Tab-separated table of C-alpha atoms in Angstrom:
chain	number	residue	atom	x	y	z
G	1	UNK	CA	32.800	14.849	-57.402
G	2	UNK	CA	31.875	15.984	-53.931
G	3	UNK	CA	31.778	12.350	-52.770
G	4	UNK	CA	35.278	11.729	-54.143
G	5	UNK	CA	36.648	14.795	-52.363
G	6	UNK	CA	35.059	13.600	-49.146
G	7	UNK	CA	36.712	10.218	-49.512
G	8	UNK	CA	40.133	11.705	-50.213
G	9	UNK	CA	39.912	14.074	-47.261
G	10	UNK	CA	38.729	11.321	-44.943
G	11	UNK	CA	41.490	9.072	-46.200
G	12	UNK	CA	44.172	11.661	-45.385
G	13	UNK	CA	42.607	12.517	-42.018
G	14	UNK	CA	42.397	8.854	-41.052
G	15	UNK	CA	46.038	8.214	-41.894
G	16	UNK	CA	47.053	11.235	-39.810
G	17	UNK	CA	44.945	10.130	-36.847
G	18	UNK	CA	46.220	6.577	-37.013
G	19	UNK	CA	49.799	7.744	-37.289
G	20	UNK	CA	49.464	9.958	-34.242
G	21	UNK	CA	47.885	7.186	-32.241
G	22	UNK	CA	50.371	4.672	-33.678
G	23	UNK	CA	47.547	2.336	-34.617
G	24	UNK	CA	48.756	2.687	-38.195
G	25	UNK	CA	51.350	0.093	-37.232
G	26	UNK	CA	48.539	-2.400	-37.002
G	27	UNK	CA	47.336	-1.390	-40.468
G	28	UNK	CA	50.790	-1.676	-42.000
G	29	UNK	CA	51.312	-5.004	-40.298
G	30	UNK	CA	48.331	-6.553	-42.111
G	31	UNK	CA	47.451	-4.457	-45.156
G	32	UNK	CA	49.831	-3.691	-48.001
G	33	UNK	CA	49.645	-0.385	-49.839
G	34	UNK	CA	47.914	-2.188	-52.689
G	35	UNK	CA	45.255	-3.490	-50.299
G	36	UNK	CA	44.746	-0.038	-48.773
G	37	UNK	CA	44.242	1.488	-52.240
G	38	UNK	CA	41.899	-1.323	-53.159
G	39	UNK	CA	39.882	-0.601	-50.039
G	40	UNK	CA	39.802	3.051	-50.968
G	41	UNK	CA	38.676	2.732	-54.575
G	42	UNK	CA	36.491	-0.362	-54.393
G	43	UNK	CA	35.196	-0.264	-50.845
G	44	UNK	CA	31.573	0.148	-51.900
G	45	UNK	CA	31.651	-3.394	-53.272
G	46	UNK	CA	32.330	-4.978	-49.891
G	47	UNK	CA	31.143	-2.397	-47.333
G	48	UNK	CA	27.702	-0.862	-47.773
G	49	UNK	CA	28.341	2.542	-46.201
G	50	UNK	CA	27.330	6.008	-47.356
G	51	UNK	CA	30.985	7.022	-47.775
G	52	UNK	CA	33.406	4.338	-48.924
G	53	UNK	CA	36.525	5.816	-47.304
G	54	UNK	CA	38.969	4.495	-44.756
G	55	UNK	CA	37.520	6.737	-42.057
G	56	UNK	CA	34.057	5.202	-42.493
G	57	UNK	CA	35.335	1.652	-42.049
G	58	UNK	CA	38.050	2.395	-39.466
G	59	UNK	CA	36.158	0.789	-36.618
G	60	UNK	CA	35.469	-2.396	-38.568
G	61	UNK	CA	39.005	-2.642	-39.942
G	62	UNK	CA	40.728	-2.040	-36.599
G	63	UNK	CA	38.597	-4.614	-34.812
G	64	UNK	CA	39.287	-7.202	-37.492
G	65	UNK	CA	43.018	-6.608	-37.388
G	66	UNK	CA	43.177	-6.857	-33.607
G	67	UNK	CA	41.727	-10.331	-33.958
G	68	UNK	CA	44.145	-11.439	-36.666
G	69	UNK	CA	47.329	-9.517	-35.911
G	70	UNK	CA	50.534	-11.347	-34.994
G	71	UNK	CA	51.598	-8.733	-32.442
G	72	UNK	CA	50.530	-7.066	-29.226
G	73	UNK	CA	51.795	-3.828	-27.671
G	74	UNK	CA	52.645	-3.071	-24.058
G	75	UNK	CA	53.297	0.356	-22.544
G	76	UNK	CA	55.850	0.938	-19.777
G	77	UNK	CA	57.022	3.890	-17.694
G	78	UNK	CA	60.620	5.008	-17.875
G	79	UNK	CA	62.017	4.658	-14.302
G	80	UNK	CA	60.933	7.722	-12.321
G	81	UNK	CA	64.335	8.810	-11.035
G	82	UNK	CA	65.377	9.448	-14.622
G	83	UNK	CA	62.557	11.941	-15.153
G	84	UNK	CA	62.998	15.647	-14.516
G	85	UNK	CA	61.378	17.071	-11.384
G	86	UNK	CA	57.760	17.877	-12.055
G	87	UNK	CA	57.921	16.473	-15.568
G	88	UNK	CA	55.326	14.086	-16.894
G	89	UNK	CA	56.397	10.449	-16.687
G	90	UNK	CA	57.853	9.301	-19.973
G	91	UNK	CA	56.536	6.060	-21.424
G	92	UNK	CA	57.646	3.676	-24.139
G	93	UNK	CA	55.950	0.906	-26.082
G	94	UNK	CA	57.219	-2.605	-26.728
G	95	UNK	CA	55.801	-4.874	-29.401
G	96	UNK	CA	55.640	-8.576	-28.578
G	97	UNK	CA	54.995	-11.514	-30.885
G	98	UNK	CA	52.013	-13.787	-30.382
G	99	UNK	CA	53.935	-16.664	-31.960
G	100	UNK	CA	57.652	-17.338	-32.171
G	101	UNK	CA	60.530	-17.800	-29.758
G	102	UNK	CA	59.656	-17.358	-26.093
G	103	UNK	CA	61.966	-14.370	-25.701
G	104	UNK	CA	59.869	-12.247	-28.059
G	105	UNK	CA	56.433	-13.274	-26.777
G	106	UNK	CA	56.525	-11.190	-23.603
G	107	UNK	CA	58.642	-9.021	-21.364
G	108	UNK	CA	59.732	-11.481	-18.714
G	109	UNK	CA	59.422	-10.694	-15.015
G	110	UNK	CA	63.115	-10.129	-14.295
G	111	UNK	CA	63.554	-7.410	-16.935
G	112	UNK	CA	61.654	-4.551	-15.191
G	113	UNK	CA	63.351	-5.395	-11.883
G	114	UNK	CA	66.784	-5.309	-13.505
G	115	UNK	CA	65.929	-2.049	-15.267
G	116	UNK	CA	65.123	-0.449	-11.902
G	117	UNK	CA	68.323	-1.798	-10.360
G	118	UNK	CA	70.498	-0.460	-13.186
G	119	UNK	CA	68.841	2.925	-13.572
G	120	UNK	CA	67.579	3.792	-10.080
G	121	UNK	CA	69.972	2.014	-7.731
G	122	UNK	CA	73.704	1.323	-7.813
G	123	UNK	CA	73.529	-1.346	-10.493
G	124	UNK	CA	76.026	0.305	-12.831
G	125	UNK	CA	78.454	1.257	-10.066
G	126	UNK	CA	81.933	-0.265	-10.078
G	127	UNK	CA	81.541	-3.729	-8.584
G	128	UNK	CA	84.505	-3.085	-6.267
G	129	UNK	CA	82.501	-0.258	-4.683
G	130	UNK	CA	79.363	-2.311	-4.099
G	131	UNK	CA	78.500	-3.539	-0.644
G	132	UNK	CA	78.068	-7.296	-0.499
G	133	UNK	CA	78.582	-7.431	3.284
G	134	UNK	CA	74.849	-7.471	4.036
G	135	UNK	CA	74.626	-11.084	2.982
G	136	UNK	CA	72.964	-12.598	-0.034
G	137	UNK	CA	70.030	-10.183	-0.116
G	138	UNK	CA	69.154	-7.138	-2.204
G	139	UNK	CA	66.093	-5.256	-0.917
G	140	UNK	CA	65.085	-2.877	-3.702
G	141	UNK	CA	62.727	-0.994	-1.385
G	142	UNK	CA	65.510	-0.206	1.112
G	143	UNK	CA	68.221	0.414	-1.455
G	144	UNK	CA	68.863	4.144	-1.784
G	145	UNK	CA	68.328	5.750	-5.167
G	146	UNK	CA	71.657	6.406	-6.779
G	147	UNK	CA	72.993	9.154	-9.001
G	148	UNK	CA	76.461	7.638	-9.291
G	149	UNK	CA	75.893	7.048	-13.009
G	150	UNK	CA	75.667	10.779	-13.749
G	151	UNK	CA	78.157	11.991	-16.334
G	152	UNK	CA	79.473	8.470	-16.803
G	153	UNK	CA	80.042	6.727	-20.126
G	154	UNK	CA	78.828	3.158	-20.627
G	155	UNK	CA	79.279	0.529	-23.333
G	156	UNK	CA	76.676	-2.131	-22.579
G	157	UNK	CA	76.100	-5.530	-24.174
G	158	UNK	CA	72.753	-7.221	-23.517
G	159	UNK	CA	72.585	-10.993	-23.839
G	160	UNK	CA	69.297	-12.591	-24.887
G	161	UNK	CA	67.546	-9.248	-25.418
G	162	UNK	CA	64.203	-10.747	-26.527
G	163	UNK	CA	61.798	-7.886	-27.127
G	164	UNK	CA	64.466	-5.271	-26.464
G	165	UNK	CA	62.605	-3.949	-23.409
G	166	UNK	CA	65.652	-3.735	-21.132
G	167	UNK	CA	67.890	-1.989	-23.677
G	168	UNK	CA	65.201	0.499	-24.707
G	169	UNK	CA	64.216	1.293	-21.113
G	170	UNK	CA	67.843	1.682	-20.038
G	171	UNK	CA	68.688	3.927	-22.983
G	172	UNK	CA	65.821	6.247	-22.118
G	173	UNK	CA	66.522	6.285	-18.380
G	174	UNK	CA	70.217	7.105	-18.819
G	175	UNK	CA	69.872	9.716	-21.539
G	176	UNK	CA	69.537	12.737	-19.253
G	177	UNK	CA	72.517	11.875	-17.047
G	178	UNK	CA	74.945	9.657	-18.914
G	179	UNK	CA	76.440	8.738	-22.245
G	180	UNK	CA	75.492	5.193	-23.137
G	181	UNK	CA	75.868	2.925	-26.146
G	182	UNK	CA	74.073	-0.409	-26.047
G	183	UNK	CA	74.226	-3.516	-28.199
G	184	UNK	CA	71.132	-5.705	-27.842
G	185	UNK	CA	71.616	-9.292	-29.009
G	186	UNK	CA	69.690	-12.492	-29.592
G	187	UNK	CA	70.083	-15.593	-31.751
G	188	UNK	CA	66.696	-15.961	-33.489
G	189	UNK	CA	66.170	-13.957	-36.684
G	190	UNK	CA	62.470	-13.300	-36.078
G	191	UNK	CA	63.184	-12.152	-32.523
G	192	UNK	CA	65.913	-9.857	-33.838
G	193	UNK	CA	63.560	-8.406	-36.452
G	194	UNK	CA	60.978	-7.607	-33.769
G	195	UNK	CA	63.705	-6.238	-31.464
G	196	UNK	CA	64.931	-3.919	-34.217
G	197	UNK	CA	61.352	-2.722	-34.765
G	198	UNK	CA	61.068	-1.772	-31.074
G	199	UNK	CA	64.384	0.070	-31.139
G	200	UNK	CA	63.394	2.066	-34.230
G	201	UNK	CA	59.859	2.832	-33.045
G	202	UNK	CA	61.214	4.159	-29.751
G	203	UNK	CA	63.717	6.411	-31.575
G	204	UNK	CA	66.726	4.678	-30.027
G	205	UNK	CA	68.591	3.662	-33.190
G	206	UNK	CA	71.464	6.032	-32.410
G	207	UNK	CA	71.911	4.546	-28.942
G	208	UNK	CA	71.086	0.874	-29.477
G	209	UNK	CA	72.572	-1.462	-32.064
G	210	UNK	CA	70.829	-4.772	-32.755
G	211	UNK	CA	73.056	-7.745	-33.502
G	212	UNK	CA	72.789	-11.509	-33.768
G	213	UNK	CA	74.791	-13.466	-31.192
G	214	UNK	CA	74.513	-17.232	-30.883
G	215	UNK	CA	76.106	-18.388	-27.626
G	216	UNK	CA	77.104	-21.688	-29.214
G	217	UNK	CA	79.375	-19.725	-31.569
G	218	UNK	CA	81.431	-18.261	-28.742
G	219	UNK	CA	81.737	-14.521	-29.255
G	220	UNK	CA	80.444	-14.550	-32.792
G	221	UNK	CA	83.737	-14.446	-34.681
G	222	UNK	CA	85.016	-11.629	-36.874
G	223	UNK	CA	81.551	-10.409	-37.846
G	224	UNK	CA	80.537	-9.821	-34.252
G	225	UNK	CA	83.921	-8.265	-33.455
G	226	UNK	CA	83.412	-5.776	-36.296
G	227	UNK	CA	79.949	-4.962	-34.945
G	228	UNK	CA	81.428	-4.258	-31.508
G	229	UNK	CA	83.998	-1.910	-33.038
G	230	UNK	CA	81.332	-0.023	-34.995
G	231	UNK	CA	79.028	0.322	-31.999
G	232	UNK	CA	81.548	1.156	-29.286
G	233	UNK	CA	84.026	3.549	-30.799
G	234	UNK	CA	87.137	3.998	-28.665
G	235	UNK	CA	86.850	7.139	-26.529
G	236	UNK	CA	87.944	6.279	-23.010
G	237	UNK	CA	90.720	3.703	-23.369
G	238	UNK	CA	91.715	3.460	-19.696
G	239	UNK	CA	90.311	-0.059	-19.404
G	240	UNK	CA	90.919	-1.180	-22.979
G	241	UNK	CA	93.139	-4.216	-23.532
G	242	UNK	CA	95.547	-4.065	-26.451
G	243	UNK	CA	96.589	-7.211	-28.285
G	244	UNK	CA	100.156	-8.047	-29.279
G	245	UNK	CA	99.892	-6.196	-32.592
G	246	UNK	CA	98.753	-3.064	-30.705
G	247	UNK	CA	95.214	-3.375	-32.049
G	248	UNK	CA	92.348	-3.018	-29.606
G	249	UNK	CA	90.405	-6.118	-28.649
G	250	UNK	CA	86.782	-5.053	-29.343
G	251	UNK	CA	85.532	-7.042	-26.336
G	252	UNK	CA	87.612	-4.793	-24.087
G	253	UNK	CA	85.486	-1.833	-25.183
G	254	UNK	CA	82.613	-3.154	-23.063
G	255	UNK	CA	81.947	-1.755	-19.592
G	256	UNK	CA	78.905	-3.904	-18.742
G	257	UNK	CA	77.212	-7.125	-19.828
G	258	UNK	CA	73.580	-7.447	-18.772
G	259	UNK	CA	70.807	-10.006	-19.148
G	260	UNK	CA	67.424	-10.877	-17.671
G	261	UNK	CA	65.746	-14.284	-17.553
G	262	UNK	CA	68.381	-15.790	-19.808
G	263	UNK	CA	68.856	-19.083	-17.926
G	264	UNK	CA	66.352	-21.918	-18.277
G	265	UNK	CA	68.161	-24.919	-16.859
G	266	UNK	CA	70.318	-27.503	-18.564
G	267	UNK	CA	69.823	-26.160	-22.094
G	268	UNK	CA	71.414	-22.792	-21.266
G	269	UNK	CA	73.833	-23.845	-18.514
G	270	UNK	CA	76.953	-24.415	-20.606
G	271	UNK	CA	76.314	-21.860	-23.405
G	272	UNK	CA	75.562	-18.992	-20.985
G	273	UNK	CA	78.429	-19.770	-18.611
G	274	UNK	CA	80.785	-20.109	-21.597
G	275	UNK	CA	79.864	-16.745	-23.137
G	276	UNK	CA	80.211	-14.966	-19.771
G	277	UNK	CA	83.587	-16.584	-19.072
G	278	UNK	CA	84.852	-15.825	-22.587
G	279	UNK	CA	83.990	-12.140	-22.192
G	280	UNK	CA	85.574	-11.926	-18.732
G	281	UNK	CA	88.785	-13.579	-19.929
G	282	UNK	CA	89.178	-11.050	-22.721
G	283	UNK	CA	88.018	-8.122	-20.588
G	284	UNK	CA	88.571	-8.677	-16.842
G	285	UNK	CA	87.233	-5.181	-16.102
G	286	UNK	CA	83.775	-5.714	-17.584
G	287	UNK	CA	80.914	-6.055	-15.101
G	288	UNK	CA	78.428	-8.855	-15.685
G	289	UNK	CA	74.963	-8.290	-14.203
G	290	UNK	CA	72.324	-10.974	-14.711
G	291	UNK	CA	68.846	-11.012	-13.122
G	292	UNK	CA	67.234	-14.454	-13.088
G	293	UNK	CA	64.070	-16.093	-11.911
G	294	UNK	CA	64.829	-19.237	-9.933
G	295	UNK	CA	63.095	-21.920	-12.020
G	296	UNK	CA	64.502	-24.947	-10.237
G	297	UNK	CA	65.955	-25.634	-6.816
G	298	UNK	CA	69.602	-25.406	-7.869
G	299	UNK	CA	69.282	-23.706	-11.255
G	300	UNK	CA	71.111	-20.483	-10.422
G	301	UNK	CA	73.585	-22.226	-8.114
G	302	UNK	CA	74.556	-24.592	-10.916
G	303	UNK	CA	75.068	-21.642	-13.271
G	304	UNK	CA	77.282	-19.831	-10.763
G	305	UNK	CA	79.356	-22.973	-10.212
G	306	UNK	CA	79.809	-23.398	-13.954
G	307	UNK	CA	80.811	-19.749	-14.426
G	308	UNK	CA	83.366	-19.938	-11.607
G	309	UNK	CA	84.763	-23.172	-13.014
G	310	UNK	CA	85.250	-21.691	-16.471
G	311	UNK	CA	86.747	-18.487	-15.097
G	312	UNK	CA	89.309	-20.492	-13.117
G	313	UNK	CA	90.189	-22.688	-16.072
G	314	UNK	CA	91.238	-19.810	-18.287
G	315	UNK	CA	90.164	-19.221	-21.871
G	316	UNK	CA	90.750	-21.419	-24.902
G	317	UNK	CA	93.745	-19.352	-25.996
G	318	UNK	CA	95.594	-20.093	-22.790
G	319	UNK	CA	95.629	-16.533	-21.514
G	320	UNK	CA	95.269	-17.798	-17.959
G	321	UNK	CA	92.791	-17.408	-15.155
G	322	UNK	CA	90.535	-14.443	-14.559
G	323	UNK	CA	91.991	-12.097	-11.960
G	324	UNK	CA	88.581	-10.824	-10.866
G	325	UNK	CA	86.383	-13.884	-10.938
G	326	UNK	CA	84.386	-13.731	-7.721
G	327	UNK	CA	80.717	-14.317	-8.512
G	328	UNK	CA	78.236	-12.672	-6.147
G	329	UNK	CA	74.663	-13.946	-5.835
G	330	UNK	CA	71.859	-12.179	-3.995
G	331	UNK	CA	68.166	-12.879	-3.496
G	332	UNK	CA	66.095	-9.938	-4.680
G	333	UNK	CA	63.242	-8.405	-2.722
G	334	UNK	CA	61.263	-5.998	-4.866
G	335	UNK	CA	58.712	-4.543	-2.434
G	336	UNK	CA	56.918	-5.232	0.816
G	337	UNK	CA	59.628	-7.495	2.168
G	338	UNK	CA	58.453	-10.388	-0.015
G	339	UNK	CA	60.943	-12.137	-2.332
G	340	UNK	CA	59.994	-11.089	-5.862
G	341	UNK	CA	59.108	-14.300	-7.693
G	342	UNK	CA	62.306	-15.952	-6.419
G	343	UNK	CA	64.530	-13.504	-8.258
G	344	UNK	CA	68.295	-13.792	-7.977
G	345	UNK	CA	70.960	-11.300	-9.026
G	346	UNK	CA	74.254	-12.653	-10.317
G	347	UNK	CA	77.219	-10.256	-10.585
G	348	UNK	CA	80.884	-10.689	-11.378
């Protein structure tokens, strides 16, 4: 009887410890409840230990699961300017997939740079107030920290969200100073499932909505329009475009469209430029901010040319040309005066 009590107590203690350390996510990712109970009641058959409880085999189980798990976890700091003076730096965790679409396998290099630009610098400022006179260069080290986003309200759509890193980090960095609603999108169902996991685990479900968006389907049809309406409820309608029947176009609810490392050459050239142009035609006031790694000599230049071409052509419904279609491109220097992995910032 004493042995059974010991096992039960150790079982409860182990679950509590794993929950607090979040390693229980690794357990739940591999072992079903049935398997856990089987381990508990019949562990002496397979593990010759004095006490056949979860606590006694924790080291063996964790090591085995690390070798067989389909996920890895990475920890990041919330941008410092968003933290209170003297407060401990807040962190957040992002789960990545070992196998699957490339967007979910890692947090790509442009995402942390874009997060800093949006949250620490003037990234979210009205594009008409940004200074592009310094030439095609953005030096993040020289750029002054900005508090222009304080007390502002943002409706942000992320294209190609991948792991959800950018949306989660931005939601946390803006919470203390702004009101933000974010929709994080991707096209692959497994990527979306992992993205939703990261949003939930970081307690951002009230701020971030996860939605499928396939660029080849335009703006996703009625289903995506309904999702936009649910996520971005009409509060400030100063920039909202009304259709002929006096209903609000859900695309006009957006204030910003963001994306990082979402262009990979010919395969994304037309779909990405088409989705950006379609959004701008239906909402000329929305700001598009895309951070890209230059993967080929003319990769970003070709994308900019395609975007400008589609903006000038007008949308498929014949609503005419975009009135604010200038596309600005800047090389990005992250630190030390050295171009950061050939990063380029595209804004329109």
